[in-house]
């Protein structure tokens, strides 16, 4: 790959550490991995390769195109959005749908069925067949491998967690499914009653802190870095960037970094974000542009054109600063980064 002025440092050891931590927290349940949205923006192929080598056996994507892009890796893939009519013709080996509605179940049966997973709604009212549909025999005779449900509020201490868990647990033995799966990252921290046979973390694999229980065990995986395009001196009273929202109080040095809102570094970081060079903090000055951002560099006298600065992207802290969720911070990173994996 040609060299990009923008790179994403990815800590492969931290990724594997996070999966192993979540697998240990999952107790006797197997621990899978959600790798939809290109592995939450990190690059699904590299994530799957590393986690498969660490022992992960079940991977979750949203779309069939995502399953096709990973099919040659030879891992088991479940497609969370199930099957539309358009999906039936081109389904790679090793991938099965998570059927979400009576219509999808009917479509799957009519096509000859085969092994599938099924999502049941227990209170989120997003995707899934109903408990009543199951009681009425909707799944009878179907080769369901994993019966799943999804928690709406696992990252909070909500009464809905226990209500969903009870509704789900009541389905044990009511379908032919040998496995049941409820917990996402946050759900794993809710305790062993929530683990069933298989857990499905996403966010925490990639360094997200979904609940305080993870704060000391989950490690940061992602670090964006951008190259300096220009260093300049801004005179006192002059302004920086679009709409002149920052005015230099004194003569000051500014560096222009090769990153902008098209790279997921959104305008909410204007005047608020932080970069780092050589252990020195560099404040974002003025508006973030599409492809560029200005930082103050008086504290970094040696920084010059073509040096690399790291953007502060510690997920919980950056989410609080920006108002974006940790999920948005990861999945919004964009396509222009050169991924650089360590380990
Ligand atoms: C995305 C997703 C997950 C992973 O959730 P995280 O909160 O990222 O851990 C698990 N299950 C389903 C059904 C999902 O859509």
PDB file of C-alpha atoms in Angstrom, residues 54-222:
ATOM      1  CA  UNK A  54      -6.232 -16.660  19.632  1.00  0.00           C
ATOM      2  CA  UNK A  55      -9.064 -19.230  19.662  1.00  0.00           C
ATOM      3  CA  UNK A  56     -12.202 -17.261  18.740  1.00  0.00           C
ATOM      4  CA  UNK A  57     -14.620 -19.447  16.744  1.00  0.00           C
ATOM      5  CA  UNK A  58     -17.767 -17.366  16.141  1.00  0.00           C
ATOM      6  CA  UNK A  59     -17.807 -14.085  14.245  1.00  0.00           C
ATOM      7  CA  UNK A  60     -20.740 -11.741  13.658  1.00  0.00           C
ATOM      8  CA  UNK A  61     -21.203  -9.417  10.689  1.00  0.00           C
ATOM      9  CA  UNK A  62     -24.259  -7.380   9.685  1.00  0.00           C
ATOM     10  CA  UNK A  63     -24.323  -7.774   5.882  1.00  0.00           C
ATOM     11  CA  UNK A  64     -23.697 -10.611   3.425  1.00  0.00           C
ATOM     12  CA  UNK A  65     -21.115  -8.475   1.622  1.00  0.00           C
ATOM     13  CA  UNK A  66     -19.145  -8.466   4.880  1.00  0.00           C
ATOM     14  CA  UNK A  67     -19.407 -12.262   5.074  1.00  0.00           C
ATOM     15  CA  UNK A  68     -18.226 -12.634   1.463  1.00  0.00           C
ATOM     16  CA  UNK A  69     -15.193 -10.428   2.160  1.00  0.00           C
ATOM     17  CA  UNK A  70     -14.159 -12.726   5.035  1.00  0.00           C
ATOM     18  CA  UNK A  71     -15.234 -16.100   3.621  1.00  0.00           C
ATOM     19  CA  UNK A  72     -11.755 -17.189   2.501  1.00  0.00           C
ATOM     20  CA  UNK A  73     -10.503 -16.967   6.109  1.00  0.00           C
ATOM     21  CA  UNK A  74     -12.416 -20.172   6.837  1.00  0.00           C
ATOM     22  CA  UNK A  75     -14.143 -19.009  10.023  1.00  0.00           C
ATOM     23  CA  UNK A  76     -17.779 -19.395  11.093  1.00  0.00           C
ATOM     24  CA  UNK A  77     -19.721 -16.232  10.316  1.00  0.00           C
ATOM     25  CA  UNK A  78     -23.239 -15.316  11.415  1.00  0.00           C
ATOM     26  CA  UNK A  79     -24.968 -12.568   9.424  1.00  0.00           C
ATOM     27  CA  UNK A  80     -26.959 -10.513  11.930  1.00  0.00           C
ATOM     28  CA  UNK A  81     -29.395  -8.960   9.461  1.00  0.00           C
ATOM     29  CA  UNK A  82     -30.675 -12.329   8.254  1.00  0.00           C
ATOM     30  CA  UNK A  83     -31.714 -12.946   4.667  1.00  0.00           C
ATOM     31  CA  UNK A  84     -33.502 -10.690   2.233  1.00  0.00           C
ATOM     32  CA  UNK A  85     -34.732 -12.251  -1.007  1.00  0.00           C
ATOM     33  CA  UNK A  86     -31.727 -10.627  -2.732  1.00  0.00           C
ATOM     34  CA  UNK A  87     -29.295 -12.401  -0.410  1.00  0.00           C
ATOM     35  CA  UNK A  88     -30.367 -15.968  -1.131  1.00  0.00           C
ATOM     36  CA  UNK A  89     -28.351 -16.454  -4.315  1.00  0.00           C
ATOM     37  CA  UNK A  90     -24.844 -15.544  -3.135  1.00  0.00           C
ATOM     38  CA  UNK A  91     -24.126 -16.983   0.304  1.00  0.00           C
ATOM     39  CA  UNK A  92     -20.560 -18.091   1.004  1.00  0.00           C
ATOM     40  CA  UNK A  93     -19.693 -21.362   2.740  1.00  0.00           C
ATOM     41  CA  UNK A  94     -19.224 -20.938   6.461  1.00  0.00           C
ATOM     42  CA  UNK A  95     -21.787 -18.157   6.748  1.00  0.00           C
ATOM     43  CA  UNK A  96     -25.301 -18.559   8.096  1.00  0.00           C
ATOM     44  CA  UNK A  97     -28.065 -16.037   8.680  1.00  0.00           C
ATOM     45  CA  UNK A  98     -29.451 -14.855  11.984  1.00  0.00           C
ATOM     46  CA  UNK A  99     -33.154 -14.982  11.094  1.00  0.00           C
ATOM     47  CA  UNK A 100     -35.019 -12.009  12.527  1.00  0.00           C
ATOM     48  CA  UNK A 101     -38.644 -12.180  11.386  1.00  0.00           C
ATOM     49  CA  UNK A 102     -41.321 -14.746  10.488  1.00  0.00           C
ATOM     50  CA  UNK A 103     -40.869 -13.615   6.878  1.00  0.00           C
ATOM     51  CA  UNK A 104     -37.140 -14.448   7.000  1.00  0.00           C
ATOM     52  CA  UNK A 105     -37.904 -17.811   8.620  1.00  0.00           C
ATOM     53  CA  UNK A 106     -40.379 -18.612   5.826  1.00  0.00           C
ATOM     54  CA  UNK A 107     -37.859 -17.575   3.169  1.00  0.00           C
ATOM     55  CA  UNK A 108     -35.186 -19.771   4.740  1.00  0.00           C
ATOM     56  CA  UNK A 109     -37.495 -22.797   5.002  1.00  0.00           C
ATOM     57  CA  UNK A 110     -38.677 -22.439   1.403  1.00  0.00           C
ATOM     58  CA  UNK A 111     -35.060 -22.357   0.175  1.00  0.00           C
ATOM     59  CA  UNK A 112     -34.366 -25.661   1.920  1.00  0.00           C
ATOM     60  CA  UNK A 113     -33.232 -24.211   5.208  1.00  0.00           C
ATOM     61  CA  UNK A 114     -30.060 -25.618   6.602  1.00  0.00           C
ATOM     62  CA  UNK A 115     -28.287 -24.459   9.715  1.00  0.00           C
ATOM     63  CA  UNK A 116     -29.206 -20.947  10.870  1.00  0.00           C
ATOM     64  CA  UNK A 117     -29.272 -18.789  13.955  1.00  0.00           C
ATOM     65  CA  UNK A 118     -32.389 -16.988  15.188  1.00  0.00           C
ATOM     66  CA  UNK A 119     -32.809 -13.666  16.994  1.00  0.00           C
ATOM     67  CA  UNK A 120     -35.701 -13.391  19.436  1.00  0.00           C
ATOM     68  CA  UNK A 121     -36.859 -10.021  20.702  1.00  0.00           C
ATOM     69  CA  UNK A 122     -37.069  -9.862  24.486  1.00  0.00           C
ATOM     70  CA  UNK A 123     -37.762  -6.154  24.895  1.00  0.00           C
ATOM     71  CA  UNK A 124     -35.516  -4.044  22.692  1.00  0.00           C
ATOM     72  CA  UNK A 125     -38.070  -3.967  19.886  1.00  0.00           C
ATOM     73  CA  UNK A 126     -35.435  -3.746  17.215  1.00  0.00           C
ATOM     74  CA  UNK A 127     -34.898  -7.069  15.415  1.00  0.00           C
ATOM     75  CA  UNK A 128     -36.158 -10.543  16.217  1.00  0.00           C
ATOM     76  CA  UNK A 129     -39.094 -12.927  16.192  1.00  0.00           C
ATOM     77  CA  UNK A 130     -41.373 -12.760  19.207  1.00  0.00           C
ATOM     78  CA  UNK A 131     -41.578 -15.139  22.152  1.00  0.00           C
ATOM     79  CA  UNK A 132     -45.186 -15.772  21.088  1.00  0.00           C
ATOM     80  CA  UNK A 133     -44.095 -16.704  17.544  1.00  0.00           C
ATOM     81  CA  UNK A 134     -41.768 -19.308  19.054  1.00  0.00           C
ATOM     82  CA  UNK A 135     -44.489 -20.660  21.361  1.00  0.00           C
ATOM     83  CA  UNK A 136     -46.750 -20.962  18.312  1.00  0.00           C
ATOM     84  CA  UNK A 137     -44.209 -23.220  16.599  1.00  0.00           C
ATOM     85  CA  UNK A 138     -42.508 -20.801  14.203  1.00  0.00           C
ATOM     86  CA  UNK A 139     -39.141 -22.522  14.614  1.00  0.00           C
ATOM     87  CA  UNK A 140     -40.350 -26.132  14.775  1.00  0.00           C
ATOM     88  CA  UNK A 141     -38.190 -28.411  12.643  1.00  0.00           C
ATOM     89  CA  UNK A 142     -35.748 -25.616  11.810  1.00  0.00           C
ATOM     90  CA  UNK A 143     -32.006 -26.355  12.252  1.00  0.00           C
ATOM     91  CA  UNK A 144     -31.292 -23.518  14.682  1.00  0.00           C
ATOM     92  CA  UNK A 145     -27.706 -23.561  15.981  1.00  0.00           C
ATOM     93  CA  UNK A 146     -27.836 -20.485  18.257  1.00  0.00           C
ATOM     94  CA  UNK A 147     -30.897 -18.770  19.652  1.00  0.00           C
ATOM     95  CA  UNK A 148     -29.960 -15.154  20.392  1.00  0.00           C
ATOM     96  CA  UNK A 149     -31.398 -12.058  21.921  1.00  0.00           C
ATOM     97  CA  UNK A 150     -29.902  -8.595  22.389  1.00  0.00           C
ATOM     98  CA  UNK A 151     -29.868  -6.341  25.463  1.00  0.00           C
ATOM     99  CA  UNK A 152     -31.087  -2.761  25.073  1.00  0.00           C
ATOM    100  CA  UNK A 153     -29.484  -1.279  28.205  1.00  0.00           C
ATOM    101  CA  UNK A 154     -26.541  -3.510  29.151  1.00  0.00           C
ATOM    102  CA  UNK A 155     -24.318  -0.440  29.610  1.00  0.00           C
ATOM    103  CA  UNK A 156     -26.682   0.881  32.299  1.00  0.00           C
ATOM    104  CA  UNK A 157     -28.098  -0.533  35.523  1.00  0.00           C
ATOM    105  CA  UNK A 158     -31.614  -0.797  34.104  1.00  0.00           C
ATOM    106  CA  UNK A 159     -34.499  -3.025  35.205  1.00  0.00           C
ATOM    107  CA  UNK A 160     -34.831  -3.960  31.543  1.00  0.00           C
ATOM    108  CA  UNK A 161     -31.658  -6.105  31.779  1.00  0.00           C
ATOM    109  CA  UNK A 162     -33.161  -8.555  34.255  1.00  0.00           C
ATOM    110  CA  UNK A 163     -36.532  -8.531  32.466  1.00  0.00           C
ATOM    111  CA  UNK A 164     -34.877  -9.403  29.143  1.00  0.00           C
ATOM    112  CA  UNK A 165     -32.712 -12.057  30.798  1.00  0.00           C
ATOM    113  CA  UNK A 166     -35.745 -13.758  32.343  1.00  0.00           C
ATOM    114  CA  UNK A 167     -37.734 -13.731  29.115  1.00  0.00           C
ATOM    115  CA  UNK A 168     -34.756 -15.215  27.302  1.00  0.00           C
ATOM    116  CA  UNK A 169     -33.963 -17.832  29.960  1.00  0.00           C
ATOM    117  CA  UNK A 170     -37.578 -19.025  29.781  1.00  0.00           C
ATOM    118  CA  UNK A 171     -36.894 -20.134  26.193  1.00  0.00           C
ATOM    119  CA  UNK A 172     -34.261 -22.670  27.307  1.00  0.00           C
ATOM    120  CA  UNK A 173     -35.343 -26.068  25.931  1.00  0.00           C
ATOM    121  CA  UNK A 174     -38.258 -24.544  23.995  1.00  0.00           C
ATOM    122  CA  UNK A 175     -36.476 -24.705  20.628  1.00  0.00           C
ATOM    123  CA  UNK A 176     -34.085 -27.276  19.224  1.00  0.00           C
ATOM    124  CA  UNK A 177     -31.200 -24.788  19.447  1.00  0.00           C
ATOM    125  CA  UNK A 178     -28.210 -26.308  21.256  1.00  0.00           C
ATOM    126  CA  UNK A 179     -26.836 -22.863  22.142  1.00  0.00           C
ATOM    127  CA  UNK A 180     -28.201 -19.595  23.507  1.00  0.00           C
ATOM    128  CA  UNK A 181     -26.498 -16.198  23.370  1.00  0.00           C
ATOM    129  CA  UNK A 182     -27.508 -12.885  24.972  1.00  0.00           C
ATOM    130  CA  UNK A 183     -24.550 -10.739  26.047  1.00  0.00           C
ATOM    131  CA  UNK A 184     -22.717  -8.055  24.074  1.00  0.00           C
ATOM    132  CA  UNK A 185     -19.612  -6.440  25.643  1.00  0.00           C
ATOM    133  CA  UNK A 186     -21.502  -4.684  28.413  1.00  0.00           C
ATOM    134  CA  UNK A 187     -23.698  -7.717  29.011  1.00  0.00           C
ATOM    135  CA  UNK A 188     -20.627  -9.806  29.872  1.00  0.00           C
ATOM    136  CA  UNK A 189     -20.044  -7.562  32.904  1.00  0.00           C
ATOM    137  CA  UNK A 190     -23.605  -8.170  34.154  1.00  0.00           C
ATOM    138  CA  UNK A 191     -22.571 -11.566  35.499  1.00  0.00           C
ATOM    139  CA  UNK A 192     -22.738 -15.264  34.735  1.00  0.00           C
ATOM    140  CA  UNK A 193     -26.558 -15.337  34.536  1.00  0.00           C
ATOM    141  CA  UNK A 194     -26.206 -13.309  31.348  1.00  0.00           C
ATOM    142  CA  UNK A 195     -23.566 -15.462  29.650  1.00  0.00           C
ATOM    143  CA  UNK A 196     -25.629 -18.501  28.524  1.00  0.00           C
ATOM    144  CA  UNK A 197     -23.535 -20.517  25.994  1.00  0.00           C
ATOM    145  CA  UNK A 198     -21.933 -17.834  23.830  1.00  0.00           C
ATOM    146  CA  UNK A 199     -21.108 -14.141  24.315  1.00  0.00           C
ATOM    147  CA  UNK A 200     -20.832 -11.608  21.459  1.00  0.00           C
ATOM    148  CA  UNK A 201     -18.558  -8.689  22.377  1.00  0.00           C
ATOM    149  CA  UNK A 202     -17.709  -5.963  19.878  1.00  0.00           C
ATOM    150  CA  UNK A 203     -16.871  -2.596  21.412  1.00  0.00           C
ATOM    151  CA  UNK A 204     -14.689  -3.898  24.250  1.00  0.00           C
ATOM    152  CA  UNK A 205     -12.507  -5.900  21.838  1.00  0.00           C
ATOM    153  CA  UNK A 206     -11.539  -2.623  20.222  1.00  0.00           C
ATOM    154  CA  UNK A 207     -10.791  -0.826  23.486  1.00  0.00           C
ATOM    155  CA  UNK A 208     -14.230   0.595  24.276  1.00  0.00           C
ATOM    156  CA  UNK A 209     -15.172   0.838  27.949  1.00  0.00           C
ATOM    157  CA  UNK A 210     -18.850  -0.081  27.934  1.00  0.00           C
ATOM    158  CA  UNK A 211     -19.147  -0.187  31.727  1.00  0.00           C
ATOM    159  CA  UNK A 212     -16.894   0.832  34.609  1.00  0.00           C
ATOM    160  CA  UNK A 213     -16.132  -2.874  35.288  1.00  0.00           C
ATOM    161  CA  UNK A 214     -13.898  -2.818  32.194  1.00  0.00           C
ATOM    162  CA  UNK A 215     -11.905   0.299  33.076  1.00  0.00           C
ATOM    163  CA  UNK A 216      -8.877  -1.530  34.481  1.00  0.00           C
ATOM    164  CA  UNK A 217      -8.813  -4.567  32.196  1.00  0.00           C
ATOM    165  CA  UNK A 218      -9.612  -3.395  28.657  1.00  0.00           C
ATOM    166  CA  UNK A 219      -6.729  -1.815  26.738  1.00  0.00           C
ATOM    167  CA  UNK A 220      -6.732   0.850  24.041  1.00  0.00           C
ATOM    168  CA  UNK A 221      -6.239  -0.642  20.563  1.00  0.00           C
ATOM    169  CA  UNK A 222      -6.610   2.311  18.170  1.00  0.00           C
TER     170      UNK A 222
END
